[in-house]
Short mmCIF file of N, CA, C and O in Angstrom, two decimals:
data_model
loop_
_atom_site.label_atom_id
_atom_site.label_comp_id
_atom_site.label_asym_id
_atom_site.label_seq_id
_atom_site.Cartn_x
_atom_site.Cartn_y
_atom_site.Cartn_z
N UNK A 1 35.76 -36.94 17.13
CA UNK A 1 34.81 -36.13 16.38
C UNK A 1 34.91 -34.68 16.87
O UNK A 1 34.92 -34.40 18.05
N UNK A 2 34.95 -33.76 15.93
CA UNK A 2 35.06 -32.34 16.25
C UNK A 2 33.72 -31.78 16.71
O UNK A 2 32.69 -32.02 16.10
N UNK A 3 33.75 -31.04 17.82
CA UNK A 3 32.54 -30.36 18.31
C UNK A 3 32.38 -29.04 17.57
O UNK A 3 33.35 -28.38 17.23
N UNK A 4 31.14 -28.65 17.35
CA UNK A 4 30.84 -27.40 16.66
C UNK A 4 30.27 -26.38 17.64
O UNK A 4 29.61 -26.73 18.61
N UNK A 5 30.52 -25.12 17.34
CA UNK A 5 29.90 -24.05 18.12
C UNK A 5 28.39 -24.10 17.90
O UNK A 5 27.91 -24.60 16.89
N UNK A 6 27.63 -23.58 18.86
CA UNK A 6 26.18 -23.63 18.80
C UNK A 6 25.59 -22.23 18.93
O UNK A 6 26.20 -21.35 19.52
N UNK A 7 24.40 -22.08 18.38
CA UNK A 7 23.67 -20.81 18.51
C UNK A 7 22.26 -21.12 19.01
O UNK A 7 21.65 -22.09 18.59
N UNK A 8 21.78 -20.28 19.93
CA UNK A 8 20.42 -20.41 20.45
C UNK A 8 19.78 -19.03 20.42
O UNK A 8 20.45 -18.02 20.66
N UNK A 9 18.50 -18.98 20.16
CA UNK A 9 17.77 -17.72 20.15
C UNK A 9 16.62 -17.81 21.14
O UNK A 9 15.80 -18.73 21.06
N UNK A 10 16.59 -16.89 22.10
CA UNK A 10 15.49 -16.78 23.05
C UNK A 10 14.72 -15.50 22.73
O UNK A 10 15.32 -14.44 22.55
N UNK A 11 13.40 -15.61 22.66
CA UNK A 11 12.57 -14.45 22.35
C UNK A 11 11.57 -14.22 23.48
O UNK A 11 11.03 -15.17 24.05
N UNK A 12 11.33 -12.93 23.80
CA UNK A 12 10.44 -12.53 24.88
C UNK A 12 9.50 -11.45 24.37
O UNK A 12 9.95 -10.45 23.81
N UNK A 13 8.20 -11.61 24.59
CA UNK A 13 7.22 -10.57 24.28
C UNK A 13 7.30 -9.54 25.40
O UNK A 13 7.07 -9.87 26.57
N UNK A 14 7.65 -8.31 25.06
CA UNK A 14 7.81 -7.27 26.09
C UNK A 14 6.71 -6.22 26.03
O UNK A 14 6.81 -5.18 26.66
N UNK A 15 5.66 -6.50 25.29
CA UNK A 15 4.50 -5.61 25.25
C UNK A 15 4.56 -4.59 24.14
O UNK A 15 5.60 -4.36 23.53
N UNK A 16 3.41 -3.97 23.88
CA UNK A 16 3.26 -2.95 22.84
C UNK A 16 3.76 -3.43 21.48
O UNK A 16 4.28 -2.64 20.69
N UNK A 17 3.64 -4.74 21.21
CA UNK A 17 4.07 -5.28 19.92
C UNK A 17 5.56 -5.48 19.80
O UNK A 17 6.05 -5.83 18.73
N UNK A 18 6.31 -5.25 20.88
CA UNK A 18 7.78 -5.38 20.84
C UNK A 18 8.21 -6.78 21.28
O UNK A 18 7.60 -7.40 22.14
N UNK A 19 9.30 -7.23 20.68
CA UNK A 19 9.91 -8.51 21.03
C UNK A 19 11.36 -8.27 21.38
O UNK A 19 12.08 -7.57 20.66
N UNK A 20 11.80 -8.85 22.50
CA UNK A 20 13.21 -8.82 22.87
C UNK A 20 13.78 -10.18 22.48
O UNK A 20 13.17 -11.22 22.74
N UNK A 21 14.94 -10.17 21.83
CA UNK A 21 15.56 -11.40 21.37
C UNK A 21 17.01 -11.45 21.82
O UNK A 21 17.76 -10.50 21.63
N UNK A 22 17.38 -12.56 22.46
CA UNK A 22 18.78 -12.82 22.81
C UNK A 22 19.31 -13.88 21.86
O UNK A 22 18.74 -14.97 21.76
N UNK A 23 20.40 -13.56 21.17
CA UNK A 23 21.07 -14.53 20.31
C UNK A 23 22.32 -14.97 21.08
O UNK A 23 23.22 -14.17 21.32
N UNK A 24 22.33 -16.24 21.47
CA UNK A 24 23.37 -16.78 22.34
C UNK A 24 24.29 -17.67 21.51
O UNK A 24 23.83 -18.64 20.88
N UNK A 25 25.56 -17.34 21.50
CA UNK A 25 26.56 -18.15 20.80
C UNK A 25 27.40 -18.88 21.83
O UNK A 25 27.94 -18.26 22.75
N UNK A 26 27.47 -20.21 21.67
CA UNK A 26 28.28 -21.03 22.56
C UNK A 26 29.51 -21.53 21.81
O UNK A 26 29.47 -21.73 20.59
N UNK A 27 30.60 -21.73 22.56
CA UNK A 27 31.81 -22.25 21.94
C UNK A 27 31.68 -23.75 21.74
O UNK A 27 30.67 -24.37 22.10
N UNK A 28 32.72 -24.37 21.19
CA UNK A 28 32.67 -25.81 20.91
C UNK A 28 32.59 -26.67 22.17
O UNK A 28 32.26 -27.85 22.10
N UNK A 29 32.86 -26.08 23.35
CA UNK A 29 32.73 -26.81 24.61
C UNK A 29 31.36 -26.61 25.25
O UNK A 29 31.12 -27.08 26.36
N UNK A 30 30.47 -25.88 24.59
CA UNK A 30 29.12 -25.66 25.10
C UNK A 30 29.00 -24.49 26.07
O UNK A 30 27.93 -24.26 26.63
N UNK A 31 30.10 -23.75 26.28
CA UNK A 31 30.04 -22.59 27.18
C UNK A 31 29.62 -21.35 26.38
O UNK A 31 30.01 -21.17 25.24
N UNK A 32 28.83 -20.48 27.05
CA UNK A 32 28.42 -19.24 26.40
C UNK A 32 29.65 -18.40 26.08
O UNK A 32 30.49 -18.17 26.94
N UNK A 33 29.71 -17.96 24.83
CA UNK A 33 30.81 -17.10 24.40
C UNK A 33 30.34 -15.66 24.22
O UNK A 33 31.02 -14.72 24.61
N UNK A 34 29.15 -15.49 23.64
CA UNK A 34 28.68 -14.15 23.30
C UNK A 34 27.16 -14.12 23.30
O UNK A 34 26.52 -15.10 22.93
N UNK A 35 26.59 -13.00 23.74
CA UNK A 35 25.14 -12.79 23.67
C UNK A 35 24.90 -11.41 23.06
O UNK A 35 25.49 -10.42 23.50
N UNK A 36 24.06 -11.37 22.06
CA UNK A 36 23.63 -10.11 21.47
C UNK A 36 22.14 -9.97 21.75
O UNK A 36 21.37 -10.93 21.57
N UNK A 37 21.72 -8.81 22.21
CA UNK A 37 20.32 -8.55 22.55
C UNK A 37 19.74 -7.56 21.55
O UNK A 37 20.34 -6.53 21.26
N UNK A 38 18.57 -7.92 21.03
CA UNK A 38 17.88 -7.10 20.03
C UNK A 38 16.46 -6.83 20.49
O UNK A 38 15.86 -7.64 21.20
N UNK A 39 15.91 -5.70 20.04
CA UNK A 39 14.49 -5.42 20.20
C UNK A 39 13.94 -5.18 18.81
O UNK A 39 14.57 -4.50 17.98
N UNK A 40 12.76 -5.73 18.56
CA UNK A 40 12.15 -5.56 17.25
C UNK A 40 10.66 -5.39 17.37
O UNK A 40 10.04 -5.71 18.38
N UNK A 41 10.09 -4.86 16.30
CA UNK A 41 8.64 -4.71 16.20
C UNK A 41 8.24 -5.26 14.84
O UNK A 41 8.96 -5.08 13.85
N UNK A 42 7.14 -5.98 14.82
CA UNK A 42 6.72 -6.66 13.59
C UNK A 42 6.70 -5.69 12.41
O UNK A 42 6.15 -4.60 12.49
N UNK A 43 7.36 -6.08 11.35
CA UNK A 43 7.41 -5.29 10.13
C UNK A 43 8.55 -4.29 10.07
O UNK A 43 8.80 -3.71 9.03
N UNK A 44 9.26 -4.07 11.19
CA UNK A 44 10.34 -3.09 11.20
C UNK A 44 11.71 -3.68 11.52
O UNK A 44 12.67 -2.96 11.66
N UNK A 45 11.79 -4.99 11.67
CA UNK A 45 13.07 -5.63 11.94
C UNK A 45 13.53 -5.43 13.38
O UNK A 45 12.79 -4.97 14.24
N UNK A 46 14.78 -5.81 13.62
CA UNK A 46 15.36 -5.77 14.96
C UNK A 46 16.55 -4.82 15.00
O UNK A 46 17.25 -4.65 14.01
N UNK A 47 16.76 -4.21 16.18
CA UNK A 47 17.89 -3.32 16.41
C UNK A 47 18.67 -3.86 17.61
O UNK A 47 18.08 -4.21 18.63
N UNK A 48 19.99 -3.94 17.47
CA UNK A 48 20.84 -4.41 18.57
C UNK A 48 20.86 -3.35 19.67
O UNK A 48 21.15 -2.18 19.42
N UNK A 49 20.53 -3.77 20.89
CA UNK A 49 20.50 -2.85 22.03
C UNK A 49 21.49 -3.27 23.13
O UNK A 49 21.58 -2.60 24.16
N UNK A 50 22.21 -4.36 22.90
CA UNK A 50 23.19 -4.81 23.89
C UNK A 50 24.01 -5.96 23.37
O UNK A 50 23.58 -6.70 22.48
N UNK A 51 25.23 -6.09 23.91
CA UNK A 51 26.13 -7.13 23.46
C UNK A 51 27.10 -7.47 24.58
O UNK A 51 27.68 -6.58 25.19
N UNK A 52 27.27 -8.75 24.86
CA UNK A 52 28.25 -9.20 25.86
C UNK A 52 29.16 -10.22 25.18
O UNK A 52 28.68 -11.18 24.59
N UNK A 53 30.47 -10.00 25.25
CA UNK A 53 31.44 -10.85 24.57
C UNK A 53 32.40 -11.51 25.56
O UNK A 53 32.51 -11.09 26.70
N UNK A 54 33.11 -12.51 25.06
CA UNK A 54 34.17 -13.20 25.81
C UNK A 54 33.68 -13.75 27.15
O UNK A 54 34.39 -13.73 28.15
N UNK A 55 32.45 -14.25 27.17
CA UNK A 55 31.88 -14.78 28.40
C UNK A 55 32.54 -16.09 28.82
O UNK A 55 32.40 -16.51 29.96
N UNK A 56 33.27 -16.72 27.89
CA UNK A 56 33.95 -17.97 28.18
C UNK A 56 35.43 -17.79 28.51
O UNK A 56 36.17 -18.75 28.65
N UNK A 57 35.86 -16.54 28.66
CA UNK A 57 37.27 -16.27 28.98
C UNK A 57 37.61 -16.82 30.36
O UNK A 57 36.75 -16.82 31.25
N UNK A 58 38.84 -17.28 30.54
CA UNK A 58 39.24 -17.79 31.87
C UNK A 58 38.98 -16.75 32.96
O UNK A 58 39.29 -15.58 32.80
N UNK A 59 38.35 -17.20 34.04
CA UNK A 59 38.07 -16.32 35.16
C UNK A 59 36.75 -15.57 35.06
O UNK A 59 36.34 -14.92 36.02
N UNK A 60 36.09 -15.66 33.89
CA UNK A 60 34.80 -14.97 33.74
C UNK A 60 33.71 -15.70 34.50
O UNK A 60 33.62 -16.92 34.47
N UNK A 61 32.88 -14.93 35.18
CA UNK A 61 31.72 -15.49 35.87
C UNK A 61 30.49 -14.85 35.22
O UNK A 61 30.35 -13.63 35.20
N UNK A 62 29.62 -15.69 34.67
CA UNK A 62 28.46 -15.18 33.96
C UNK A 62 27.26 -16.07 34.25
O UNK A 62 27.36 -17.30 34.24
N UNK A 63 26.12 -15.45 34.51
CA UNK A 63 24.87 -16.17 34.73
C UNK A 63 23.83 -15.63 33.75
O UNK A 63 23.51 -14.44 33.78
N UNK A 64 23.30 -16.51 32.90
CA UNK A 64 22.29 -16.08 31.94
C UNK A 64 21.03 -15.59 32.66
O UNK A 64 20.41 -14.62 32.25
N UNK A 65 20.65 -16.25 33.76
CA UNK A 65 19.48 -15.83 34.51
C UNK A 65 19.65 -14.41 35.04
O UNK A 65 18.72 -13.60 34.98
N UNK A 66 20.83 -14.08 35.55
CA UNK A 66 21.11 -12.72 36.03
C UNK A 66 21.07 -11.73 34.87
O UNK A 66 20.59 -10.61 35.02
N UNK A 67 21.58 -12.15 33.71
CA UNK A 67 21.57 -11.30 32.52
C UNK A 67 20.13 -10.95 32.13
O UNK A 67 19.81 -9.80 31.84
N UNK A 68 19.23 -11.95 32.14
CA UNK A 68 17.83 -11.72 31.79
C UNK A 68 17.17 -10.81 32.82
O UNK A 68 16.42 -9.90 32.46
N UNK A 69 17.46 -11.01 34.11
CA UNK A 69 16.90 -10.12 35.14
C UNK A 69 17.40 -8.68 34.94
O UNK A 69 16.64 -7.72 35.12
N UNK A 70 18.66 -8.53 34.57
CA UNK A 70 19.21 -7.20 34.30
C UNK A 70 18.50 -6.56 33.11
O UNK A 70 18.20 -5.36 33.13
N UNK A 71 18.21 -7.34 32.08
CA UNK A 71 17.46 -6.81 30.93
C UNK A 71 16.09 -6.32 31.36
O UNK A 71 15.63 -5.28 30.91
N UNK A 72 15.41 -7.11 32.21
CA UNK A 72 14.09 -6.71 32.70
C UNK A 72 14.17 -5.38 33.44
O UNK A 72 13.33 -4.51 33.26
N UNK A 73 15.20 -5.21 34.26
CA UNK A 73 15.37 -3.97 35.03
C UNK A 73 15.69 -2.79 34.11
O UNK A 73 15.29 -1.66 34.38
N UNK A 74 16.41 -3.06 33.03
CA UNK A 74 16.85 -2.00 32.11
C UNK A 74 15.91 -1.83 30.91
O UNK A 74 16.21 -1.08 29.99
N UNK A 75 14.78 -2.51 30.91
CA UNK A 75 13.89 -2.50 29.75
C UNK A 75 13.53 -1.10 29.25
O UNK A 75 13.58 -0.86 28.04
N UNK A 76 13.21 -0.14 30.12
CA UNK A 76 12.92 1.21 29.60
C UNK A 76 14.10 1.80 28.82
O UNK A 76 13.91 2.46 27.79
N UNK A 77 15.31 1.57 29.28
CA UNK A 77 16.51 2.08 28.59
C UNK A 77 16.67 1.36 27.25
O UNK A 77 16.96 1.99 26.23
N UNK A 78 16.49 0.04 27.24
CA UNK A 78 16.63 -0.72 25.99
C UNK A 78 15.58 -0.30 24.97
O UNK A 78 15.88 -0.16 23.79
N UNK A 79 14.34 -0.06 25.42
CA UNK A 79 13.30 0.40 24.51
C UNK A 79 13.63 1.79 23.98
O UNK A 79 13.42 2.09 22.80
N UNK A 80 14.20 2.66 24.83
CA UNK A 80 14.61 3.99 24.38
C UNK A 80 15.70 3.89 23.31
O UNK A 80 15.67 4.63 22.32
N UNK A 81 16.65 2.99 23.48
CA UNK A 81 17.70 2.77 22.46
C UNK A 81 17.05 2.33 21.15
O UNK A 81 17.37 2.85 20.07
N UNK A 82 16.09 1.40 21.24
CA UNK A 82 15.39 0.93 20.05
C UNK A 82 14.66 2.08 19.36
O UNK A 82 14.79 2.27 18.15
N UNK A 83 13.91 2.87 20.12
CA UNK A 83 13.15 3.97 19.55
C UNK A 83 14.06 5.02 18.93
O UNK A 83 13.77 5.55 17.87
N UNK A 84 15.18 5.31 19.60
CA UNK A 84 16.12 6.31 19.09
C UNK A 84 16.73 5.85 17.76
O UNK A 84 16.91 6.66 16.84
N UNK A 85 17.03 4.57 17.64
CA UNK A 85 17.68 4.06 16.44
C UNK A 85 16.72 3.75 15.29
O UNK A 85 17.17 3.58 14.17
N UNK A 86 15.42 3.68 15.58
CA UNK A 86 14.47 3.34 14.52
C UNK A 86 13.49 4.47 14.23
O UNK A 86 12.88 4.48 13.17
N UNK A 87 13.30 5.37 15.18
CA UNK A 87 12.29 6.40 15.03
C UNK A 87 10.88 5.88 15.30
O UNK A 87 9.91 6.61 15.17
N UNK A 88 10.78 4.60 15.68
CA UNK A 88 9.48 3.98 15.98
C UNK A 88 9.14 4.25 17.44
O UNK A 88 9.96 4.05 18.32
N UNK A 89 7.94 4.75 17.68
CA UNK A 89 7.48 5.01 19.06
C UNK A 89 6.16 4.37 19.28
O UNK A 89 5.36 4.25 18.45
#
């Protein structure tokens, strides 16, 4: 039986009506292949503020928990990217 690639969406309330969303794509072996990070505000949609690709390449070392901690540390920068691209403050 052929295995299919999978997609998972994790959403985080980051305050002030903003939501951070990670869209995680896994390959057919269940390994993370790509993560796209978006920030959105109700009624205004989402804007991509980060993207990590080829996480399943040979020799790649990736930890989703570390990625989420990095997002938390960079949250002011990610919110600035969102505001710059949407004009929403």
